[in-house]
């Protein structure tokens, strides 16, 4: 997204000085001059009315000077400021006032362009979009991340990552998670449909195992096998689900 034009107000009591800034700005098409003011009081009114993005501000002006004008503005809503003055001794004070730059009159185009480059960097930084969470964050998983089960008088919330294996028991499922066991009222088929198939593997008509928990597979007679989990639990791998397990576990 490109930054919008920089709406700019020129504040100087000298007409020729304002003209010189206009001419210097002619080579910066991203700047829109919204007004000119001959003194600080006019500038206060113009800032309220026009809400410019940038001020080219003289310091020494009849009545209120440029610093007093800035002092009266709310810092959080004040426009960017480039001081344009014939006096170099105010430079440090200008930067203390958070000026973007400080150019001396008569205007030198190369030095002026450097100041505008600083303005432009600041302006573009103000309008840079933060990284979109939608663009950077992974899409939400369509699969179940937590499971709530009845546990005594309470409801226990179990992250599915903590589940070691599941066993069907009619309309219930036995859930094993570490040293804890739970009985959940839902069929294994229904629960399996909500689990990530890349993480949970059906190894038997009534058994589903967390793939990350599998340590070994022990072949047995007649094409069946036994799955050994990291905690030593042994579960049957039936012939019906052997090929599915081989693919999931990268078995040759």
Tab-separated table of C-alpha atoms in Angstrom:
chain	number	residue	atom	x	y	z
A	1	UNK	CA	0.000	0.000	0.000
A	2	UNK	CA	1.501	3.366	-1.050
A	3	UNK	CA	1.420	6.326	1.347
A	4	UNK	CA	-1.062	9.116	0.561
A	5	UNK	CA	0.126	12.566	-0.624
A	6	UNK	CA	1.846	14.628	2.039
A	7	UNK	CA	-0.468	17.575	2.673
A	8	UNK	CA	1.846	20.473	3.389
A	9	UNK	CA	1.473	23.928	4.891
A	10	UNK	CA	4.068	26.656	4.322
A	11	UNK	CA	4.578	29.078	7.208
A	12	UNK	CA	6.902	32.019	6.621
A	13	UNK	CA	6.437	35.756	6.884
A	14	UNK	CA	8.402	36.276	3.665
A	15	UNK	CA	6.481	35.713	0.451
A	16	UNK	CA	9.658	35.050	-1.502
A	17	UNK	CA	10.725	32.442	1.033
A	18	UNK	CA	7.401	30.627	0.616
A	19	UNK	CA	7.824	30.839	-3.155
A	20	UNK	CA	11.299	29.324	-2.895
A	21	UNK	CA	9.904	26.375	-0.931
A	22	UNK	CA	7.115	25.962	-3.472
A	23	UNK	CA	9.709	25.798	-6.237
A	24	UNK	CA	11.812	23.321	-4.300
A	25	UNK	CA	8.753	21.144	-3.746
A	26	UNK	CA	7.922	21.131	-7.466
A	27	UNK	CA	10.122	18.086	-7.958
A	28	UNK	CA	8.292	16.157	-5.235
A	29	UNK	CA	4.989	15.064	-6.773
A	30	UNK	CA	3.892	13.244	-3.638
A	31	UNK	CA	3.505	16.593	-1.848
A	32	UNK	CA	0.289	18.572	-1.928
A	33	UNK	CA	0.551	22.189	-0.742
A	34	UNK	CA	-2.689	22.904	1.083
A	35	UNK	CA	-1.968	26.485	2.181
A	36	UNK	CA	0.426	29.278	3.083
A	37	UNK	CA	0.555	31.412	6.201
A	38	UNK	CA	2.451	34.640	6.872
A	39	UNK	CA	2.622	34.317	10.657
A	40	UNK	CA	2.184	31.823	13.496
A	41	UNK	CA	-1.326	32.935	14.458
A	42	UNK	CA	-2.568	32.291	10.926
A	43	UNK	CA	-0.722	28.997	11.031
A	44	UNK	CA	-2.512	27.924	14.227
A	45	UNK	CA	-5.858	28.512	12.558
A	46	UNK	CA	-4.767	26.805	9.349
A	47	UNK	CA	-3.474	23.767	11.220
A	48	UNK	CA	-6.805	23.389	12.987
A	49	UNK	CA	-8.746	23.855	9.750
A	50	UNK	CA	-6.574	21.960	7.304
A	51	UNK	CA	-4.907	19.337	9.494
A	52	UNK	CA	-1.739	19.242	7.365
A	53	UNK	CA	0.756	16.401	7.475
A	54	UNK	CA	3.851	18.575	7.137
A	55	UNK	CA	4.863	22.114	8.043
A	56	UNK	CA	7.678	24.044	6.463
A	57	UNK	CA	8.122	26.457	9.316
A	58	UNK	CA	10.165	29.580	9.668
A	59	UNK	CA	11.524	30.330	13.131
A	60	UNK	CA	11.756	34.083	13.342
A	61	UNK	CA	8.430	35.650	12.498
A	62	UNK	CA	6.671	38.762	13.803
A	63	UNK	CA	4.775	37.985	17.005
A	64	UNK	CA	4.895	34.318	17.854
A	65	UNK	CA	7.965	32.449	16.581
A	66	UNK	CA	8.020	28.956	15.133
A	67	UNK	CA	8.995	27.273	18.404
A	68	UNK	CA	6.113	28.812	20.303
A	69	UNK	CA	3.778	27.721	17.543
A	70	UNK	CA	4.974	24.141	17.918
A	71	UNK	CA	4.801	24.323	21.706
A	72	UNK	CA	1.087	25.078	21.460
A	73	UNK	CA	0.333	21.999	19.383
A	74	UNK	CA	-0.533	18.627	20.826
A	75	UNK	CA	2.516	16.487	20.226
A	76	UNK	CA	0.549	13.353	19.441
A	77	UNK	CA	-1.413	15.084	16.666
A	78	UNK	CA	1.148	17.638	15.491
A	79	UNK	CA	2.228	17.500	11.843
A	80	UNK	CA	5.751	16.684	10.797
A	81	UNK	CA	7.937	19.793	10.820
A	82	UNK	CA	10.859	20.914	8.725
A	83	UNK	CA	12.253	24.222	9.866
A	84	UNK	CA	13.297	26.547	7.061
A	85	UNK	CA	15.260	29.490	8.415
A	86	UNK	CA	18.116	31.803	7.643
A	87	UNK	CA	19.660	31.173	11.061
A	88	UNK	CA	21.688	28.079	11.759
A	89	UNK	CA	22.051	28.556	15.513
A	90	UNK	CA	18.615	27.074	16.249
A	91	UNK	CA	19.343	23.640	14.807
A	92	UNK	CA	19.800	21.812	18.121
A	93	UNK	CA	16.676	23.368	19.562
A	94	UNK	CA	14.795	22.412	16.413
A	95	UNK	CA	15.649	18.748	16.772
A	96	UNK	CA	14.764	18.899	20.450
A	97	UNK	CA	11.333	19.953	19.202
A	98	UNK	CA	11.156	16.700	17.171
A	99	UNK	CA	11.647	18.422	13.837
A	100	UNK	CA	12.238	16.068	10.941
A	101	UNK	CA	14.936	18.350	9.508
A	102	UNK	CA	16.283	21.850	9.432
A	103	UNK	CA	17.144	23.571	6.160
A	104	UNK	CA	18.745	26.923	5.711
A	105	UNK	CA	17.642	29.725	3.471
A	106	UNK	CA	18.373	30.411	0.695
A	107	UNK	CA	17.166	26.949	-0.219
A	108	UNK	CA	19.699	24.569	-1.682
A	109	UNK	CA	17.796	22.024	-3.762
A	110	UNK	CA	20.099	19.105	-2.966
A	111	UNK	CA	19.922	19.736	0.770
A	112	UNK	CA	16.193	20.288	0.488
A	113	UNK	CA	15.789	16.960	-1.291
A	114	UNK	CA	17.672	15.249	1.537
A	115	UNK	CA	15.235	16.750	4.003
A	116	UNK	CA	12.329	15.518	1.912
A	117	UNK	CA	13.828	12.038	1.840
A	118	UNK	CA	13.766	12.060	5.638
A	119	UNK	CA	10.198	13.315	5.613
A	120	UNK	CA	9.219	10.600	3.174
A	121	UNK	CA	10.778	7.823	5.251
A	122	UNK	CA	8.963	9.080	8.311
A	123	UNK	CA	5.699	9.404	6.404
A	124	UNK	CA	5.917	5.962	4.878
A	125	UNK	CA	6.753	4.516	8.268
A	126	UNK	CA	3.596	6.059	9.683
A	127	UNK	CA	1.522	4.439	6.946
A	128	UNK	CA	3.188	1.052	6.806
A	129	UNK	CA	0.639	-1.615	7.527
A	130	UNK	CA	1.433	-4.031	10.308
A	131	UNK	CA	1.850	-7.586	9.227
A	132	UNK	CA	-1.571	-9.060	8.780
A	133	UNK	CA	-2.252	-11.788	11.296
A	134	UNK	CA	-4.316	-13.499	8.607
A	135	UNK	CA	-1.351	-13.382	6.234
A	136	UNK	CA	1.220	-14.718	8.682
A	137	UNK	CA	-0.637	-16.944	11.089
A	138	UNK	CA	-1.344	-20.496	10.041
A	139	UNK	CA	-5.002	-21.175	9.358
A	140	UNK	CA	-6.883	-22.650	12.301
A	141	UNK	CA	-6.903	-26.413	12.339
A	142	UNK	CA	-10.214	-27.985	11.339
A	143	UNK	CA	-9.528	-30.796	13.793
A	144	UNK	CA	-10.219	-31.074	17.488
A	145	UNK	CA	-7.556	-29.498	19.696
A	146	UNK	CA	-9.076	-30.150	23.143
A	147	UNK	CA	-11.563	-32.651	24.438
A	148	UNK	CA	-13.834	-32.152	27.442
A	149	UNK	CA	-14.689	-35.281	29.400
A	150	UNK	CA	-16.594	-35.957	32.586
A	151	UNK	CA	-14.195	-36.682	35.441
A	152	UNK	CA	-15.937	-37.245	38.748
A	153	UNK	CA	-17.863	-34.112	39.597
A	154	UNK	CA	-15.889	-32.022	37.138
A	155	UNK	CA	-15.321	-31.584	33.448
A	156	UNK	CA	-11.705	-32.271	32.548
A	157	UNK	CA	-10.285	-30.538	29.470
A	158	UNK	CA	-7.674	-32.673	27.750
A	159	UNK	CA	-5.422	-31.356	24.963
A	160	UNK	CA	-5.550	-33.956	22.230
A	161	UNK	CA	-1.752	-33.899	22.150
A	162	UNK	CA	-1.833	-35.484	25.625
A	163	UNK	CA	-3.870	-38.495	24.470
A	164	UNK	CA	-1.834	-41.679	24.073
A	165	UNK	CA	-4.486	-43.985	22.717
A	166	UNK	CA	-8.233	-44.613	22.550
A	167	UNK	CA	-10.257	-47.793	22.825
A	168	UNK	CA	-13.876	-48.256	21.838
A	169	UNK	CA	-16.383	-49.514	24.410
A	170	UNK	CA	-19.854	-49.457	22.884
A	171	UNK	CA	-21.088	-45.860	22.890
A	172	UNK	CA	-18.095	-44.850	25.007
A	173	UNK	CA	-14.396	-44.387	24.433
A	174	UNK	CA	-11.686	-45.154	26.931
A	175	UNK	CA	-9.093	-42.421	26.742
A	176	UNK	CA	-5.574	-42.951	27.998
A	177	UNK	CA	-3.492	-39.842	28.614
A	178	UNK	CA	-0.300	-40.450	30.569
A	179	UNK	CA	-1.262	-42.158	33.825
A	180	UNK	CA	-4.858	-40.969	33.634
A	181	UNK	CA	-7.802	-42.796	32.105
A	182	UNK	CA	-11.149	-41.295	31.183
A	183	UNK	CA	-14.434	-42.652	29.907
A	184	UNK	CA	-15.951	-40.385	27.300
A	185	UNK	CA	-19.529	-40.750	26.058
A	186	UNK	CA	-19.059	-40.786	22.309
A	187	UNK	CA	-18.446	-43.557	19.824
A	188	UNK	CA	-14.906	-44.110	18.615
A	189	UNK	CA	-16.069	-43.557	15.044
A	190	UNK	CA	-17.531	-40.158	15.902
A	191	UNK	CA	-14.510	-39.075	17.894
A	192	UNK	CA	-12.067	-40.286	15.262
A	193	UNK	CA	-13.799	-38.149	12.643
A	194	UNK	CA	-12.838	-35.020	14.605
A	195	UNK	CA	-9.172	-35.958	15.128
A	196	UNK	CA	-6.312	-35.081	12.796
A	197	UNK	CA	-5.647	-38.261	10.751
A	198	UNK	CA	-1.976	-37.348	10.463
A	199	UNK	CA	-1.685	-37.557	14.258
A	200	UNK	CA	-4.091	-40.334	15.207
A	201	UNK	CA	-3.878	-43.724	13.553
A	202	UNK	CA	-6.462	-46.463	13.668
A	203	UNK	CA	-4.618	-49.735	14.178
A	204	UNK	CA	-7.586	-51.911	15.055
A	205	UNK	CA	-11.329	-51.692	14.592
A	206	UNK	CA	-11.577	-50.564	18.202
A	207	UNK	CA	-8.180	-48.900	18.800
A	208	UNK	CA	-6.738	-45.555	17.777
A	209	UNK	CA	-3.243	-44.485	18.761
A	210	UNK	CA	-1.374	-41.200	18.836
A	211	UNK	CA	1.323	-41.685	16.191
A	212	UNK	CA	3.838	-39.709	18.248
A	213	UNK	CA	3.598	-42.289	21.037
A	214	UNK	CA	4.579	-45.280	18.902
A	215	UNK	CA	8.053	-46.586	19.679
A	216	UNK	CA	8.164	-49.936	17.926
A	217	UNK	CA	6.134	-52.339	15.772
A	218	UNK	CA	6.565	-56.048	16.402
A	219	UNK	CA	5.412	-58.368	13.592
A	220	UNK	CA	3.452	-61.419	14.777
A	221	UNK	CA	2.019	-64.478	13.076
A	222	UNK	CA	-0.361	-64.425	10.103
A	223	UNK	CA	0.213	-60.774	9.215
A	224	UNK	CA	-0.823	-59.223	12.484
A	225	UNK	CA	1.488	-57.124	14.595
A	226	UNK	CA	1.865	-55.404	17.910
A	227	UNK	CA	2.455	-51.709	18.417
A	228	UNK	CA	4.604	-50.780	21.385
A	229	UNK	CA	4.234	-47.284	22.787
A	230	UNK	CA	6.890	-45.212	24.485
A	231	UNK	CA	5.498	-46.098	27.917
A	232	UNK	CA	5.636	-49.834	27.103
A	233	UNK	CA	1.941	-50.246	26.369
A	234	UNK	CA	1.322	-52.961	23.766
A	235	UNK	CA	-1.612	-52.641	21.374
A	236	UNK	CA	-2.798	-54.944	18.591
A	237	UNK	CA	-2.242	-53.879	14.993
A	238	UNK	CA	-4.748	-55.898	12.978
A	239	UNK	CA	-4.151	-57.080	9.427
A	240	UNK	CA	-7.014	-54.887	8.225
A	241	UNK	CA	-5.140	-51.713	9.208
A	242	UNK	CA	-1.615	-52.932	8.509
A	243	UNK	CA	-1.148	-51.112	5.181
A	244	UNK	CA	-2.540	-47.901	6.645
A	245	UNK	CA	-0.060	-48.166	9.506
A	246	UNK	CA	2.835	-48.914	7.191
A	247	UNK	CA	2.154	-45.742	5.225
A	248	UNK	CA	1.704	-43.617	8.322
A	249	UNK	CA	4.876	-44.923	9.963
A	250	UNK	CA	7.017	-44.969	6.825
A	251	UNK	CA	7.553	-48.696	7.041
A	252	UNK	CA	9.071	-50.331	3.957
